[in-house]
PDB file of C-alpha atoms in Angstrom:
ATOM      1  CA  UNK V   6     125.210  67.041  33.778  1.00  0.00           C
ATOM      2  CA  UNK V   7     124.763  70.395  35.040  1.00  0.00           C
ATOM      3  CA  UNK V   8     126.609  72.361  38.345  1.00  0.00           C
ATOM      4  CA  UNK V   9     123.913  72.718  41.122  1.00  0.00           C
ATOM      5  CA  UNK V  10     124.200  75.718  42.846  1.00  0.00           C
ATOM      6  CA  UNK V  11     127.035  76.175  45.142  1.00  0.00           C
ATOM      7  CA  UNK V  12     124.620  76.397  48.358  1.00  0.00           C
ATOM      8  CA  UNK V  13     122.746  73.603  47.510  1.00  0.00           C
ATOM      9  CA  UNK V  14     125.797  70.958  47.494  1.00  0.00           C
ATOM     10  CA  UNK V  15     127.977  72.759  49.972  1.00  0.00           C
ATOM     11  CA  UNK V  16     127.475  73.232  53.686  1.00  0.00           C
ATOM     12  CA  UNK V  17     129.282  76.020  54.910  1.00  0.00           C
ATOM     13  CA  UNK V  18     128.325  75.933  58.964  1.00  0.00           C
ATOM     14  CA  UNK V  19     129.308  73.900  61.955  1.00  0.00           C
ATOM     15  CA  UNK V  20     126.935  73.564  64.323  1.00  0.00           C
ATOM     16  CA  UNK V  21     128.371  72.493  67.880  1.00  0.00           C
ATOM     17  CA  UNK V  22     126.695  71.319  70.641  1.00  0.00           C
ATOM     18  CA  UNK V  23     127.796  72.789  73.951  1.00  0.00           C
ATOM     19  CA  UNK V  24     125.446  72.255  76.952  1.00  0.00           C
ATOM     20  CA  UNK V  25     122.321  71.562  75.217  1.00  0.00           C
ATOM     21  CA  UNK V  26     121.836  74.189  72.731  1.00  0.00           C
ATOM     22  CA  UNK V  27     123.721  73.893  69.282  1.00  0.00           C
ATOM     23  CA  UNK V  28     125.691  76.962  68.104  1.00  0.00           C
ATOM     24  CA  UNK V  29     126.161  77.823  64.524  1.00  0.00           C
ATOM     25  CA  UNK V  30     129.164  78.910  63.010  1.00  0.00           C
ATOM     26  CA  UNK V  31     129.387  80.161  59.875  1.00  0.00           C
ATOM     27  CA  UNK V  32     132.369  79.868  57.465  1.00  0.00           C
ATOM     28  CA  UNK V  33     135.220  82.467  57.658  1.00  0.00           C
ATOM     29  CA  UNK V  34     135.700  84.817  54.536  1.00  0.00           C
ATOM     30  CA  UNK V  35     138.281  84.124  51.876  1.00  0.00           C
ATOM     31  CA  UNK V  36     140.511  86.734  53.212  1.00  0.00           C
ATOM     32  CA  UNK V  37     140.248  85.353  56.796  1.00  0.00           C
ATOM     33  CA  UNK V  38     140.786  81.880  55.360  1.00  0.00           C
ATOM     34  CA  UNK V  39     144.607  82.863  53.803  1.00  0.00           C
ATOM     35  CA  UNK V  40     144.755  84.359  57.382  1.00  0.00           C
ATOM     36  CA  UNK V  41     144.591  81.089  58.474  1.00  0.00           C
ATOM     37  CA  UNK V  42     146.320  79.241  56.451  1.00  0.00           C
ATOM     38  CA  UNK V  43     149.379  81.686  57.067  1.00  0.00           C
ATOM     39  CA  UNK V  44     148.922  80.962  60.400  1.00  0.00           C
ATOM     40  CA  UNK V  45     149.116  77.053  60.359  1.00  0.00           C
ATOM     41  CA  UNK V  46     152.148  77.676  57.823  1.00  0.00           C
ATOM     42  CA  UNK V  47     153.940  79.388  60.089  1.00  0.00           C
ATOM     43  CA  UNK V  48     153.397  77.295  62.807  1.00  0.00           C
ATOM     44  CA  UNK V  49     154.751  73.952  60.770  1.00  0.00           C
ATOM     45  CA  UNK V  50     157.778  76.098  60.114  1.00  0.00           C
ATOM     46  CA  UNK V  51     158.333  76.786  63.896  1.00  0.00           C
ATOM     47  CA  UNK V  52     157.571  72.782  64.231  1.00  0.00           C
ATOM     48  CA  UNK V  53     160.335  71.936  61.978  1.00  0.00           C
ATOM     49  CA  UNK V  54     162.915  74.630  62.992  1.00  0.00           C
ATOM     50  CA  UNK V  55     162.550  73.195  66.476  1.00  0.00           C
ATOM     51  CA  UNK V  56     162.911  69.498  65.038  1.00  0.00           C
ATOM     52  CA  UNK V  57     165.538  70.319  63.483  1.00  0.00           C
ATOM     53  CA  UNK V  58     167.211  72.304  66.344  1.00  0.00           C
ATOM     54  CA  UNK V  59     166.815  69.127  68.564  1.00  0.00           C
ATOM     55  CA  UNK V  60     167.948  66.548  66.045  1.00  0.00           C
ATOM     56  CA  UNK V  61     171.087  68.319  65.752  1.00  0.00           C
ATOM     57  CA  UNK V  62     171.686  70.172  69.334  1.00  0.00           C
ATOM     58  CA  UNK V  63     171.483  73.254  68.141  1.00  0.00           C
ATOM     59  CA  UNK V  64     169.222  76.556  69.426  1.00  0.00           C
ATOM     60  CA  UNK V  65     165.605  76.659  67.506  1.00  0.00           C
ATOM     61  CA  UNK V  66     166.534  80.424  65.272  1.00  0.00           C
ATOM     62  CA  UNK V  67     164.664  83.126  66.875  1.00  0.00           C
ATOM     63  CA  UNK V  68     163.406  84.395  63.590  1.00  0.00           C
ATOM     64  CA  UNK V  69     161.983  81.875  60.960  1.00  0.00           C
ATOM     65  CA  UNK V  70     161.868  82.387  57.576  1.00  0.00           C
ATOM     66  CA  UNK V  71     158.747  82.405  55.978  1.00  0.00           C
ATOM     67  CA  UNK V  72     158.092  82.795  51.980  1.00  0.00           C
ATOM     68  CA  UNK V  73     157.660  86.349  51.346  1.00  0.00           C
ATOM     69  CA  UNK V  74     153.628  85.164  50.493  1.00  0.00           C
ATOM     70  CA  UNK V  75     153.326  83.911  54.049  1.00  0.00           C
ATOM     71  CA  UNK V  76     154.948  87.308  55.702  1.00  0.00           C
ATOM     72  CA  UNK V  77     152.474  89.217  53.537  1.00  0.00           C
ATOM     73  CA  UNK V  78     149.267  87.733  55.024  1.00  0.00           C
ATOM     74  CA  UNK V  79     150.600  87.432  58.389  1.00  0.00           C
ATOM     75  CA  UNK V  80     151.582  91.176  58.381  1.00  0.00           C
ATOM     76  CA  UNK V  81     148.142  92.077  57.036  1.00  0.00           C
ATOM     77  CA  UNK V  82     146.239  90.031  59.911  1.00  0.00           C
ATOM     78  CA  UNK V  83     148.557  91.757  62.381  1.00  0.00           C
ATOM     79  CA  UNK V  84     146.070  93.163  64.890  1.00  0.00           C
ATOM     80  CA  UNK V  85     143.025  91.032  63.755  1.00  0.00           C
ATOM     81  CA  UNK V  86     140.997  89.145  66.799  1.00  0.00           C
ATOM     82  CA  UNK V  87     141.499  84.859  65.495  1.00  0.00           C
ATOM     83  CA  UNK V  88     138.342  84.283  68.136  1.00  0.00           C
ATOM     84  CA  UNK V  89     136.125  87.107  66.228  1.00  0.00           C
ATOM     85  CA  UNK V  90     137.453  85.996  63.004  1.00  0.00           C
ATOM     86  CA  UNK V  91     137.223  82.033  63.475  1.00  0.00           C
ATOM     87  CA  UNK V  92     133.517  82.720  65.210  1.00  0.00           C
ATOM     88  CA  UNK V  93     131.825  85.570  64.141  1.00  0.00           C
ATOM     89  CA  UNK V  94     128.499  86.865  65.649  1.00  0.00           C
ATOM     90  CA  UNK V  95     128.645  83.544  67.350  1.00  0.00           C
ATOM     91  CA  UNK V  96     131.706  84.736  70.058  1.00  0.00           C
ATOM     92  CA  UNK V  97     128.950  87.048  71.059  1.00  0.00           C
ATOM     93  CA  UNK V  98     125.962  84.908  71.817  1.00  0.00           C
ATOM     94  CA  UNK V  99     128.811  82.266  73.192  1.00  0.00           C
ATOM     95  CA  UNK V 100     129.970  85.246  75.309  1.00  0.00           C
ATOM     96  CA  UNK V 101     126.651  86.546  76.476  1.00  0.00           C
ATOM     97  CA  UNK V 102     125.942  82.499  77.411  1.00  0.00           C
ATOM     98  CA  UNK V 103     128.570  82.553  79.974  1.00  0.00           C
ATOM     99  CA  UNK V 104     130.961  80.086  78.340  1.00  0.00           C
ATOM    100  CA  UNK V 105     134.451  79.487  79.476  1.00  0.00           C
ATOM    101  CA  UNK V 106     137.271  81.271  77.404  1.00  0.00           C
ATOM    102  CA  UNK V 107     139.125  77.665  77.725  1.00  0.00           C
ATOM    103  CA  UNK V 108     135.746  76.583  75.322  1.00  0.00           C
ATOM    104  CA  UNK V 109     136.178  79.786  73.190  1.00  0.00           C
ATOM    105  CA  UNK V 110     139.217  78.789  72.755  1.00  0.00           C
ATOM    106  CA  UNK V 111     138.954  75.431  71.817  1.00  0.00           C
ATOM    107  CA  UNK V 112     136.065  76.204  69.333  1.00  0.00           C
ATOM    108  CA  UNK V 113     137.659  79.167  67.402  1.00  0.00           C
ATOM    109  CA  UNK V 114     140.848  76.609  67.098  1.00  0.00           C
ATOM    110  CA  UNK V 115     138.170  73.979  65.627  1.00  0.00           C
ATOM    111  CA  UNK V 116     136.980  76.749  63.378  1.00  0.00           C
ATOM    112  CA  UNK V 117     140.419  77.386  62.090  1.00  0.00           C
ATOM    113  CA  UNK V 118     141.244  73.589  61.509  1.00  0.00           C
ATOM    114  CA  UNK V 119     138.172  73.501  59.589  1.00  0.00           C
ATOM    115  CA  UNK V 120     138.884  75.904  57.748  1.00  0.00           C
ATOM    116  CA  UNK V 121     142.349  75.016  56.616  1.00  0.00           C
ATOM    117  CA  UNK V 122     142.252  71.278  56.725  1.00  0.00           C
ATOM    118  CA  UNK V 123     138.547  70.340  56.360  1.00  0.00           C
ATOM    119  CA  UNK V 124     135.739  69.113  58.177  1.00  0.00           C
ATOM    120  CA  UNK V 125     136.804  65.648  59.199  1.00  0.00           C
ATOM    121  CA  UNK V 126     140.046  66.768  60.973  1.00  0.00           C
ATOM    122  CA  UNK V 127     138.315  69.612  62.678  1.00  0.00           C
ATOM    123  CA  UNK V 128     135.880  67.246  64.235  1.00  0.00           C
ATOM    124  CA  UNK V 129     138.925  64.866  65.926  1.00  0.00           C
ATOM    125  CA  UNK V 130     140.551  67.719  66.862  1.00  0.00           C
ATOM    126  CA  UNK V 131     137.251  69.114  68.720  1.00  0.00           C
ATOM    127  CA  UNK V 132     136.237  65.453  69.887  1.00  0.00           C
ATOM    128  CA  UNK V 133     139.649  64.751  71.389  1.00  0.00           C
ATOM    129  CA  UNK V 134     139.041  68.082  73.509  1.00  0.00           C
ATOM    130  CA  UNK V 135     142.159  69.689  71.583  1.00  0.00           C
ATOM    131  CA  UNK V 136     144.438  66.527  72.049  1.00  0.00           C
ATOM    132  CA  UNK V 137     147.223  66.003  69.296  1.00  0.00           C
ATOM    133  CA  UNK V 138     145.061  63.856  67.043  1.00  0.00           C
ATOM    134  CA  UNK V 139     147.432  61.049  66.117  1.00  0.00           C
ATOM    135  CA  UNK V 140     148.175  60.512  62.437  1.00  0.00           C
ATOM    136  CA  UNK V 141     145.293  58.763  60.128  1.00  0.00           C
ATOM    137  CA  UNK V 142     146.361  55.130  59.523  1.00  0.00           C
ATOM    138  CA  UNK V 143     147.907  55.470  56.029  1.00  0.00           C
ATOM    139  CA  UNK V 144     149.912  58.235  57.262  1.00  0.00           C
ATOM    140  CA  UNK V 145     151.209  55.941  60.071  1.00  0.00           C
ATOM    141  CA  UNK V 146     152.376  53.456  57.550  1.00  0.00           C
ATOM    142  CA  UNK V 147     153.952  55.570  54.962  1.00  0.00           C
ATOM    143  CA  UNK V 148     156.053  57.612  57.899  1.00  0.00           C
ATOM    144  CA  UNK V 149     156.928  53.591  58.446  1.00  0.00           C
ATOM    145  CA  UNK V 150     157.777  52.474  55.157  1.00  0.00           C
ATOM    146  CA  UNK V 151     160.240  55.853  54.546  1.00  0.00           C
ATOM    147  CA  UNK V 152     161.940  55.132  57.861  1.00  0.00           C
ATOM    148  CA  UNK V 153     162.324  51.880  56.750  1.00  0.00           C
ATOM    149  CA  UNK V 154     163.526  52.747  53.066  1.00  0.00           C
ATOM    150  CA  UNK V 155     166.099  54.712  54.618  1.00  0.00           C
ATOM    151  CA  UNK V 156     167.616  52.291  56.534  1.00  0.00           C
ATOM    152  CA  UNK V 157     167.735  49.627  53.903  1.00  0.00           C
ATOM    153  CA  UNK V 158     169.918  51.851  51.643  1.00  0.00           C
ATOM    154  CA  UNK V 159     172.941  51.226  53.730  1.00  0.00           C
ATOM    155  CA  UNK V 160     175.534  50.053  51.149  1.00  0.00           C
ATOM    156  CA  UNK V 161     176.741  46.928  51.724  1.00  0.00           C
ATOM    157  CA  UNK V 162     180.856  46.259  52.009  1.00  0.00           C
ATOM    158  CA  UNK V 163     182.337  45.477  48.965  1.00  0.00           C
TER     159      UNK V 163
END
């Protein structure tokens, strides 16, 4: 068995319907895509510093520290527009359509889920109308079964 061309096998556009007419969006370039990924890093970092800040009572740091990787990208995006980069030529016909920036918004965050964590988790994210999607099932049950682990390795008295 042969590979089949890339763009044969491989869809790399959304298309979202918003009011009747479907936009297409068109996958971000490689560069943009670290960009993104950087981003979401950075923002499970904050997620955990505050976490951790409320399990123990302490203040949430006001500088994280972020592998020196991470910094890199995030210093090189410094300036860049996420809404051009998630949408492309797309912001502009979206734009020139009279949609809401709340709905710019919303689909430019879609675009970066997509992006980072694939197709399926960008399309709860943009059905939920940018509600925390809740955990996938298995996910559910192994936070369970660790929680539960834990607490059964209480040593018993002797």
């Amino acid at each position: 068995m042969a590979f089949k061309d890339l763009a044969e096998v491989l869809d790399d556009t959304l298309r979202i319907p918003l009011n009747g007419k479907e936009y297409v969006i068109h996958g971000v370039t490689a560069e943009t895509g670290l960009w993104f990924q950087a981003i979401v890093e950075a923002g499970k970092a904050q997620a955990d510093a505050q976490r951790k800040a409320t399990e123990t009572g302490t203040a949430v740091p006001a500088e994280i520290e972020l592998p020196a990787d991470i910094e890199r990208v995030l210093e090189a995006g410094r300036g860049r527009d996420l809404q051009r980069e998630a949408l492309g030529d797309t912001l502009d016909e979206l734009t020139s359509d009279g949609v809401s920036q709340v709905r710019i918004n919303h689909l430019a965050q879609t675009v970066l889920m997509w992006t980072v964590l694939g197709r399926e988790q960008a399309e709860e994210y943009f059905n939920s109308g940018g509600k925390a999607v809740p955990p996938n099932r298995a996910a559910r049950r192994t936070a369970t079964r660790t929680r539960t682990v834990a607490a059964n390795t209480t040593r018993k008295r002797a």
